[in-house]
Amino acid sequence: MEYFHHEVRDGVLHCENVPVENIARKLGTPTYVYSRRILERHFALLRDAFDQVETLVCYSVKSLPNLAVCQVLREMGAGFDVVSGGELFRALQAGAHPRKIVFAGVGKSAEDIEYALDSRILMFNVESEPELRKIDLLARMKGVRADVALRINPDVDPHTHRHITTGKKETKFGIDLLAAERLARETPSLAGVRLIGVHAHIGSQITETAPYTEALEKTLEFAGRCRDAGNPVEWVNIGGGFGIDYVKDEALPASSYAEVLQPLISRAGYRLAIEPGRFIVGNAGILLTSVLYVKETGDRRFVILDAGMNDLLRPALYGARHAIWPARCDVEMGSAEAEAVCTPADIVGPVCETADCFARDLPFPPVREGDLLAIFSAGAYGMAMASNYNGRPRPAEVLVSGDYFDVIRMRETWDDLIRGERKVARWD
Ligand code: LLP
C-alpha cells in the first residue's frame, strides 16, 4: 500500500526503506522528511517526457531551497530558476552551472542584478520596462551584455487558487503584450542587453493542459515578433506550475504537458526551458509531527500537534488541504475499515491564531498523546515558507536515500531565534 508515493508496510509508514518513526525517535518532531528516490524520479519523469525538443529543466529553488536537494537535482543535470540574490547564492553553493540559471522576480535589486551579471547566468527573466533599463545600465557599466528574456503576462486563467495565479493581467507579474512588443523593437539597439528568450509563468498547482497551450501559443507568437524585430531569440520558457496530488488524484503525468507543448515548440524551432518546483519535490516530502494533546470540548475533538502554521503555512494561507494520517495505523487511509473507526477531528497547531488549523472536521482515527502523524505532500512550499512565529524554532530536515537518512538541516535552537538581535543600552 502507498500513500502519496510513500510505502506502508504492516501499517507502518516508510520513507523509502526507513520507518519514519525511526527518524522521529532520533530527531524529534516536527521534522520534514524528503525521499531522494521520489524527487529524483519526478525530475526524471519531466526530463524524459520532454525528449523531443532541447529542454532545460530549471528547478524552482523557492519550492524547497535546501542545499542538499539542489545538489541532488544538479547532479541529475538540473538547471535552476531563482528569484533573488539569496537563491542565486544558494544554487551556486549547490554547484549549479551558472549557464543553467534563470533569474525571475518583479523586484530585482541592483545588488541582485550585479551579482547575477558577475555570475554570468544564462538569462534574466525581465518583468518590467524599468527593470530592463536597470539591467541595461548596470551591464553597460560593467562592460558586458546581459542575456535576457521578456516575461510576458499572457492573460491566461490557469484555474488554480487566486493567490497562486500569476498569468492574469490583473497580477503584478510579467509585461503586457503591447508594452513587451514596444520593448522588443527597442532591444536590438540597447548595448547592455541581448534579447534571447521569451518567458511566461501562469501560476502554480495547475492540473490541466489547456492553459499551457493557450499561454504557449501567445508566447510563440510574441517570440516570432521579437525575432522579426531583429532579436536573436532562441529560448521559450513556459515556467513551472505542474500540479501534484494533495488529497485526491488530480495530477497529470509529465507526458500530458510534454504532449501539448513539444509539438508547438519544435515546429517553431526554439529551445525550451521549464521551471518546475512542486512537481519535483511536492510529493517527495512529508512533515512528521507528534500529537501534543487531544482536547475534547462540547462536540469537538481537537488534535493538537507540535507542528503549526509557522512550519507549514499552506493550509492557513490558501486553505490548502494536505492528507494527514498516523505513521502507524492498522487501518488504511480512505478505506471502509478506516471509516468505521474514524470520527471528526480538527487537526490544529499550537500557534496563537485561529487559522493555525490543518484540517477541520476531518474523519480521523483515535489518537493519543505522543502519537506520530504524517502530513503528506509537504515537500513544496513547506519548509520554504516556514517562520519563527510564536518563538518557534524551524524544523529539522532529513533526506532519506534507501536504507539511510541524512540530516540536511539541523533543527533550530532557541539561540537561533535571537541570533543577530541586540539589546539596547540602558537609558537611565
Ligand atoms: N517559475 C516562476 C517564475 C514562479 O514564480 C514559480 C512559483 C515557479 C516557476 C514554480 O512553480 P511550481 O512548479 O512550483 O508550481 N507558495 C505557493 C506556490 C507559489 C508559487 C510561486 N511561484 C503554494 O504553496 O502553493
Coordinates of C-alpha atoms and ligand atoms in Angstrom, one line a residue:
M1 CA 0.0 0.0 0.0
E2 CA 1.2 3.5 -0.8
Y3 CA 0.3 7.0 0.4
F4 CA 1.4 9.7 -1.9
H5 CA 4.4 7.5 -3.2
H6 CA 5.3 6.5 0.4
E7 CA 5.0 2.9 1.2
V8 CA 3.1 1.5 4.2
R9 CA 4.4 -1.9 5.4
D10 CA 2.3 -3.7 8.0
G11 CA 0.6 -0.5 8.9
V12 CA 3.9 1.3 9.4
L13 CA 4.7 4.3 7.2
H14 CA 8.1 4.2 5.5
C15 CA 10.1 6.8 3.6
E16 CA 11.9 4.5 1.1
N17 CA 13.2 1.7 3.5
V18 CA 13.2 3.7 6.6
P19 CA 10.2 3.5 9.0
V20 CA 9.5 7.2 9.6
E21 CA 9.1 6.6 13.4
N22 CA 12.9 5.8 13.5
I23 CA 13.6 9.3 12.2
A24 CA 11.2 10.9 14.8
R25 CA 12.8 8.8 17.6
K26 CA 16.2 10.1 16.6
L27 CA 15.5 13.7 15.8
G28 CA 12.2 14.6 17.4
T29 CA 9.4 16.4 15.7
P30 CA 8.3 18.4 13.8
T31 CA 10.6 17.2 11.1
Y32 CA 10.5 17.4 7.3
V33 CA 11.4 14.1 5.6
Y34 CA 12.2 14.0 1.9
S35 CA 12.7 10.9 -0.2
R36 CA 15.6 11.2 -2.6
R37 CA 14.1 8.5 -4.8
I38 CA 10.8 10.3 -5.2
L39 CA 12.4 13.6 -6.1
E40 CA 14.8 12.0 -8.5
R41 CA 12.0 10.1 -10.1
H42 CA 9.9 13.1 -10.6
F43 CA 12.8 15.1 -12.0
A44 CA 13.5 12.2 -14.4
L45 CA 9.8 11.9 -15.4
L46 CA 9.8 15.5 -16.6
R47 CA 13.2 15.4 -18.2
D48 CA 12.4 12.3 -20.1
A49 CA 8.9 13.4 -21.1
F50 CA 10.4 16.4 -22.8
D51 CA 12.8 14.5 -25.0
Q52 CA 11.5 15.7 -28.4
V53 CA 12.9 19.2 -28.1
E54 CA 16.0 20.6 -26.5
T55 CA 14.8 21.2 -22.9
L56 CA 16.5 22.8 -19.9
V57 CA 14.7 21.8 -16.7
C58 CA 15.3 24.7 -14.2
Y59 CA 14.3 23.5 -10.8
S60 CA 12.4 26.3 -9.0
V61 CA 14.6 26.8 -5.9
K62 CA 11.8 28.6 -4.0
S63 CA 9.8 25.5 -3.6
L64 CA 12.3 23.6 -1.5
P65 CA 15.6 25.5 -1.3
N66 CA 17.7 23.1 0.9
L67 CA 21.2 22.8 -0.4
A68 CA 21.2 19.0 -0.5
V69 CA 18.1 18.9 -2.6
C70 CA 19.5 21.4 -5.0
Q71 CA 22.7 19.4 -5.1
V72 CA 20.9 16.1 -5.8
L73 CA 19.0 17.7 -8.7
R74 CA 22.1 19.4 -10.0
E75 CA 23.8 16.0 -10.1
M76 CA 20.9 14.9 -12.3
G77 CA 21.6 17.8 -14.7
A78 CA 19.0 20.3 -13.5
G79 CA 19.3 24.0 -14.0
F80 CA 17.8 26.4 -11.6
D81 CA 15.1 29.1 -11.5
V82 CA 16.0 31.7 -8.9
V83 CA 14.2 34.8 -7.7
S84 CA 16.8 36.6 -5.6
G85 CA 20.4 37.1 -5.0
G86 CA 20.0 34.8 -2.0
E87 CA 18.6 32.0 -4.2
L88 CA 21.3 32.5 -6.7
F89 CA 23.9 32.2 -4.0
R90 CA 22.3 29.0 -2.8
A91 CA 22.2 27.5 -6.3
L92 CA 25.8 28.3 -6.9
Q93 CA 26.7 26.9 -3.5
A94 CA 25.0 23.7 -4.5
G95 CA 27.3 23.5 -7.5
A96 CA 24.9 24.8 -10.2
H97 CA 26.4 25.7 -13.6
P98 CA 25.7 29.5 -14.0
R99 CA 24.8 29.0 -17.6
K100 CA 21.9 26.8 -16.4
I101 CA 20.4 29.5 -14.1
V102 CA 17.5 31.8 -15.0
F103 CA 16.5 34.7 -12.8
A104 CA 12.9 35.9 -12.4
G105 CA 11.1 38.2 -10.0
V106 CA 9.3 41.5 -10.2
G107 CA 11.7 43.3 -7.8
K108 CA 15.3 42.5 -8.6
S109 CA 17.6 44.9 -6.7
A110 CA 20.7 46.5 -8.2
E111 CA 22.8 44.3 -5.9
D112 CA 21.0 41.2 -7.1
I113 CA 21.4 42.2 -10.8
E114 CA 25.1 42.9 -10.4
Y115 CA 25.7 39.6 -8.6
A116 CA 23.9 37.8 -11.4
L117 CA 25.9 39.7 -14.1
D118 CA 29.1 38.8 -12.3
S119 CA 28.0 35.2 -12.1
R120 CA 27.3 35.0 -15.9
I121 CA 23.9 33.4 -15.5
L122 CA 22.0 32.1 -18.6
M123 CA 19.4 34.8 -18.6
F124 CA 17.3 37.3 -16.6
N125 CA 13.5 36.9 -17.0
V126 CA 12.7 40.6 -17.1
E127 CA 9.4 41.7 -15.6
S128 CA 9.1 45.4 -16.4
E129 CA 10.4 48.2 -18.6
P130 CA 12.3 49.9 -15.7
E131 CA 13.9 46.6 -14.8
L132 CA 15.1 46.2 -18.4
R133 CA 16.6 49.7 -18.3
K134 CA 18.3 49.0 -15.0
I135 CA 19.9 45.7 -16.3
D136 CA 20.9 47.5 -19.5
L137 CA 22.6 50.3 -17.5
L138 CA 24.3 48.0 -15.0
A139 CA 25.6 45.7 -17.7
R140 CA 27.0 48.6 -19.7
M141 CA 28.7 50.0 -16.6
K142 CA 30.4 46.6 -16.3
G143 CA 31.2 46.5 -20.0
V144 CA 29.1 43.3 -20.5
R145 CA 25.9 42.4 -22.3
A146 CA 23.2 40.7 -20.3
D147 CA 21.2 37.9 -21.9
V148 CA 17.5 38.5 -21.1
A149 CA 14.1 37.1 -21.8
L150 CA 11.0 39.2 -21.6
R151 CA 8.5 37.7 -19.2
I152 CA 5.1 38.4 -20.7
N153 CA 1.8 38.4 -19.0
P154 CA -0.3 36.3 -21.4
D155 CA -3.6 37.0 -19.6
V156 CA -4.5 33.3 -19.2
D157 CA -6.6 31.8 -16.4
P158 CA -4.9 28.7 -15.1
H159 CA -7.9 27.7 -12.9
T160 CA -6.0 27.5 -9.7
H161 CA -6.1 29.3 -6.4
R162 CA -6.2 33.1 -6.8
H163 CA -3.1 33.5 -4.6
I164 CA -1.0 31.3 -6.9
T165 CA -2.4 32.7 -10.3
T166 CA 0.3 34.8 -12.0
G167 CA -0.5 35.0 -15.7
K168 CA -3.7 37.1 -15.5
K169 CA -3.4 40.7 -16.5
E170 CA -4.5 42.0 -13.0
T171 CA -1.5 40.3 -11.4
K172 CA 1.8 42.1 -10.9
F173 CA 3.8 39.6 -12.9
G174 CA 5.2 40.0 -16.4
I175 CA 4.8 42.6 -19.1
D176 CA 1.6 43.0 -21.1
L177 CA 2.0 42.1 -24.7
L178 CA 1.7 45.6 -26.2
A179 CA 4.3 47.0 -23.9
A180 CA 6.5 44.0 -24.5
E181 CA 6.3 44.4 -28.2
R182 CA 7.4 48.0 -27.9
L183 CA 10.4 46.9 -25.8
A184 CA 11.3 44.2 -28.3
R185 CA 11.5 46.7 -31.1
E186 CA 14.0 48.7 -28.9
T187 CA 16.2 46.0 -27.5
P188 CA 18.4 45.5 -30.6
S189 CA 19.7 49.0 -30.1
L190 CA 20.4 48.5 -26.4
A191 CA 24.1 47.9 -25.9
G192 CA 23.7 46.3 -22.4
V193 CA 21.2 43.6 -23.2
R194 CA 20.6 40.9 -25.8
L195 CA 17.0 39.6 -26.0
I196 CA 17.4 35.8 -26.4
G197 CA 14.2 34.5 -24.9
V198 CA 10.6 34.9 -24.0
H199 CA 9.2 33.7 -20.7
A200 CA 5.7 33.1 -19.3
H201 CA 4.7 31.5 -15.9
I202 CA 1.0 31.5 -15.5
G203 CA 0.6 30.0 -12.0
S204 CA 1.1 27.0 -9.7
Q205 CA -0.7 23.7 -9.0
I206 CA -2.2 23.7 -12.5
T207 CA -3.9 20.3 -13.3
E208 CA -5.0 20.9 -16.9
T209 CA -3.1 21.4 -20.1
A210 CA -5.3 23.9 -21.9
P211 CA -3.9 27.0 -20.0
Y212 CA -0.4 25.9 -21.1
T213 CA -1.4 25.6 -24.7
E214 CA -3.1 29.0 -24.6
A215 CA -0.1 30.6 -22.9
L216 CA 2.4 28.9 -25.2
E217 CA 0.6 30.0 -28.4
K218 CA 0.7 33.6 -27.2
T219 CA 4.3 33.3 -26.2
L220 CA 5.4 31.8 -29.5
E221 CA 3.6 34.4 -31.5
F222 CA 5.4 37.1 -29.4
A223 CA 8.7 35.3 -29.8
G224 CA 8.2 35.4 -33.6
R225 CA 7.7 39.1 -33.4
C226 CA 10.8 39.5 -31.3
R227 CA 12.8 37.7 -34.0
D228 CA 11.2 39.8 -36.7
A229 CA 12.4 42.9 -34.9
G230 CA 16.0 41.6 -35.1
N231 CA 16.4 39.9 -31.7
P232 CA 18.3 36.6 -31.6
V233 CA 15.5 34.8 -29.7
E234 CA 16.4 31.1 -29.1
W235 CA 14.6 30.2 -25.9
V236 CA 11.0 29.9 -24.9
N237 CA 10.4 29.4 -21.2
I238 CA 7.0 28.3 -20.2
G239 CA 7.6 28.5 -16.4
G240 CA 6.5 25.9 -13.9
G241 CA 3.2 25.2 -12.3
F242 CA 2.7 21.5 -13.0
G243 CA 0.2 20.2 -10.3
I244 CA 0.5 17.3 -7.9
D245 CA -1.9 15.2 -5.7
Y246 CA -2.8 16.6 -2.4
V247 CA -6.0 14.9 -1.1
K248 CA -7.2 13.3 -4.3
D249 CA -5.8 12.0 -7.6
E250 CA -5.6 15.1 -9.7
A251 CA -2.1 15.3 -11.0
L252 CA -1.4 14.8 -14.7
P253 CA 1.5 12.7 -15.8
A254 CA 4.5 14.7 -17.1
S255 CA 3.8 13.3 -20.6
S256 CA 0.5 15.2 -20.8
Y257 CA 2.2 18.5 -20.6
A258 CA 5.0 17.4 -22.9
E259 CA 2.5 16.1 -25.5
V260 CA 0.8 19.5 -25.8
L261 CA 3.9 21.7 -25.5
Q262 CA 6.6 19.9 -27.5
P263 CA 4.9 19.9 -31.0
L264 CA 4.4 23.7 -30.8
I265 CA 7.9 24.3 -29.7
S266 CA 9.6 22.0 -32.2
R267 CA 7.5 23.4 -35.1
A268 CA 8.7 26.9 -34.2
G269 CA 12.3 25.9 -33.7
Y270 CA 13.1 27.1 -30.2
R271 CA 14.9 25.6 -27.2
L272 CA 12.5 25.1 -24.3
A273 CA 13.0 25.9 -20.6
I274 CA 10.7 24.8 -17.9
E275 CA 10.7 25.8 -14.2
P276 CA 9.1 23.1 -12.2
G277 CA 9.2 23.2 -8.4
R278 CA 6.2 21.5 -6.8
F279 CA 6.1 18.6 -9.4
I280 CA 9.6 17.5 -8.4
V281 CA 9.6 17.9 -4.6
G282 CA 5.9 18.2 -3.5
N283 CA 5.1 14.5 -3.0
A284 CA 8.7 13.7 -2.0
G285 CA 8.2 15.4 1.3
I286 CA 6.2 14.7 4.5
L287 CA 6.0 16.7 7.7
L288 CA 6.3 14.4 10.7
T289 CA 4.6 15.8 13.8
S290 CA 3.5 14.4 17.2
V291 CA 0.2 14.7 19.0
L292 CA 0.7 17.0 22.0
Y293 CA -2.8 16.8 23.4
V294 CA -6.3 15.7 22.5
K295 CA -8.8 18.2 23.7
E296 CA -12.5 17.3 23.7
T297 CA -14.8 20.3 24.1
G298 CA -18.5 20.1 23.6
D299 CA -19.0 18.2 20.3
R300 CA -15.5 18.9 19.0
R301 CA -12.3 16.9 19.1
F302 CA -9.2 18.9 18.7
V303 CA -6.0 17.0 17.9
I304 CA -3.3 19.5 18.9
L305 CA 0.0 18.9 17.1
D306 CA 3.6 20.1 17.7
A307 CA 3.7 21.4 14.1
G308 CA 1.9 24.7 13.4
M309 CA 1.3 27.2 10.7
N310 CA 4.8 28.5 11.1
D311 CA 6.1 25.1 10.0
L312 CA 3.6 24.6 7.2
L313 CA 1.7 27.7 6.2
R314 CA -0.2 26.5 3.1
P315 CA -3.5 25.5 4.9
A316 CA -3.7 28.8 6.8
L317 CA -2.6 30.9 3.8
Y318 CA -4.5 29.3 1.0
G319 CA -7.0 27.0 2.6
A320 CA -4.8 24.2 1.1
R321 CA -5.7 20.6 2.0
H322 CA -3.0 18.1 2.9
A323 CA -3.7 14.4 3.7
I324 CA -2.9 13.6 7.4
W325 CA -2.6 10.1 8.9
P326 CA -0.9 8.3 11.8
A327 CA 2.5 7.0 10.9
R328 CA 1.4 3.6 12.5
C329 CA -2.1 2.6 11.9
D330 CA -4.0 -0.7 11.4
V331 CA -6.5 0.7 9.0
E332 CA -5.8 2.2 5.6
M333 CA -6.4 5.8 5.0
G334 CA -9.6 6.3 3.0
S335 CA -10.7 2.6 3.4
A336 CA -14.1 1.3 4.6
E337 CA -12.4 0.0 7.7
A338 CA -11.0 3.4 8.4
E339 CA -14.4 4.9 8.0
A340 CA -15.7 2.6 10.7
V341 CA -13.2 3.8 13.3
C342 CA -12.9 7.5 12.3
T343 CA -14.7 10.3 14.0
P344 CA -14.4 14.0 13.0
A345 CA -11.5 15.9 14.4
D346 CA -10.0 19.4 14.0
I347 CA -6.3 18.9 13.4
V348 CA -4.6 22.1 14.8
G349 CA -1.2 23.5 15.6
P350 CA -0.1 25.2 18.8
V351 CA 0.2 28.8 17.3
C352 CA -2.0 31.5 18.8
E353 CA -4.1 32.0 15.6
T354 CA -7.4 30.5 14.7
A355 CA -6.1 30.0 11.2
D356 CA -3.5 27.6 12.6
C357 CA -5.6 24.6 11.6
F358 CA -4.5 21.8 9.2
A359 CA -8.0 20.3 8.8
R360 CA -11.4 20.9 10.1
D361 CA -13.9 18.0 10.7
L362 CA -11.5 15.5 9.2
P363 CA -12.6 11.9 9.7
F364 CA -9.7 10.7 11.8
P365 CA -8.9 7.6 13.8
P366 CA -8.5 7.7 17.6
V367 CA -5.1 9.1 18.5
R368 CA -3.3 9.7 21.8
E369 CA -0.7 12.0 23.2
G370 CA 2.7 11.2 21.7
D371 CA 1.3 9.5 18.5
L372 CA 3.3 10.3 15.4
L373 CA 1.4 11.7 12.4
A374 CA 2.5 12.4 8.8
I375 CA 1.3 15.4 6.8
F376 CA 1.7 14.4 3.2
S377 CA 2.7 16.3 0.0
A378 CA 4.5 18.8 2.2
G379 CA 7.8 19.0 0.2
A380 CA 7.0 22.0 -1.8
Y381 CA 6.5 25.4 -0.1
G382 CA 6.6 23.7 3.3
M383 CA 9.9 24.4 4.9
A384 CA 10.4 27.1 2.2
M385 CA 7.7 29.2 3.9
A386 CA 8.4 28.3 7.5
S387 CA 8.9 31.1 10.0
N388 CA 9.8 31.5 13.7
Y389 CA 6.4 33.0 14.5
N390 CA 5.4 32.4 18.2
G391 CA 9.1 31.9 19.1
R392 CA 9.2 28.5 17.3
P393 CA 12.4 27.1 16.0
R394 CA 12.1 25.8 12.5
P395 CA 12.0 22.1 11.9
A396 CA 14.9 19.8 11.1
E397 CA 15.1 18.5 7.5
V398 CA 16.1 14.9 6.6
L399 CA 16.8 13.3 3.2
V400 CA 16.3 9.6 3.0
S401 CA 18.2 7.5 0.5
G402 CA 17.3 3.9 0.5
D403 CA 18.1 2.5 4.0
Y404 CA 19.8 5.6 5.2
F405 CA 18.9 9.2 6.1
D406 CA 20.9 12.3 6.4
V407 CA 20.1 15.4 8.4
I408 CA 20.3 18.1 5.8
R409 CA 19.3 20.9 8.1
M410 CA 19.5 20.9 11.9
R411 CA 16.5 21.8 13.9
E412 CA 16.9 25.4 15.0
T413 CA 17.5 26.2 18.6
W414 CA 16.3 28.9 21.0
D415 CA 19.7 30.6 20.4
D416 CA 19.0 30.7 16.7
L417 CA 15.8 32.6 17.5
I418 CA 17.7 35.6 18.9
R419 CA 20.8 35.4 16.7
G420 CA 21.6 38.8 15.2
E421 CA 19.4 40.6 17.8
R422 CA 20.9 43.2 20.1
K423 CA 19.6 44.6 23.4
V424 CA 19.7 48.4 23.6
A425 CA 21.8 50.3 26.0
R426 CA 20.1 51.2 29.3
W427 CA 18.6 54.7 29.3
D428 CA 18.7 55.6 33.0
Ligands
LLP1 N1 8.6 29.9 -12.1 C1 8.2 31.1 -11.5 C2 8.5 32.3 -12.2 C3 7.5 31.0 -10.3 O1 7.1 32.2 -9.8 C4 7.2 29.8 -9.7 C5 6.4 29.7 -8.5 C6 7.7 28.6 -10.4 C7 8.4 28.7 -11.5 C8 7.5 27.2 -9.8 O2 6.1 26.9 -9.7 P1 5.7 25.4 -9.4 O3 6.2 24.5 -10.5 O4 6.3 25.0 -8.1 O5 4.2 25.4 -9.3 N2 3.5 29.1 -2.2 C9 2.5 28.6 -3.1 C10 3.1 28.5 -4.5 C11 3.8 29.8 -5.0 C12 4.4 29.6 -6.4 C13 5.3 30.8 -6.7 N3 5.9 30.7 -7.9 C14 1.9 27.3 -2.6 O6 2.3 26.9 -1.5 O7 1.1 26.7 -3.3

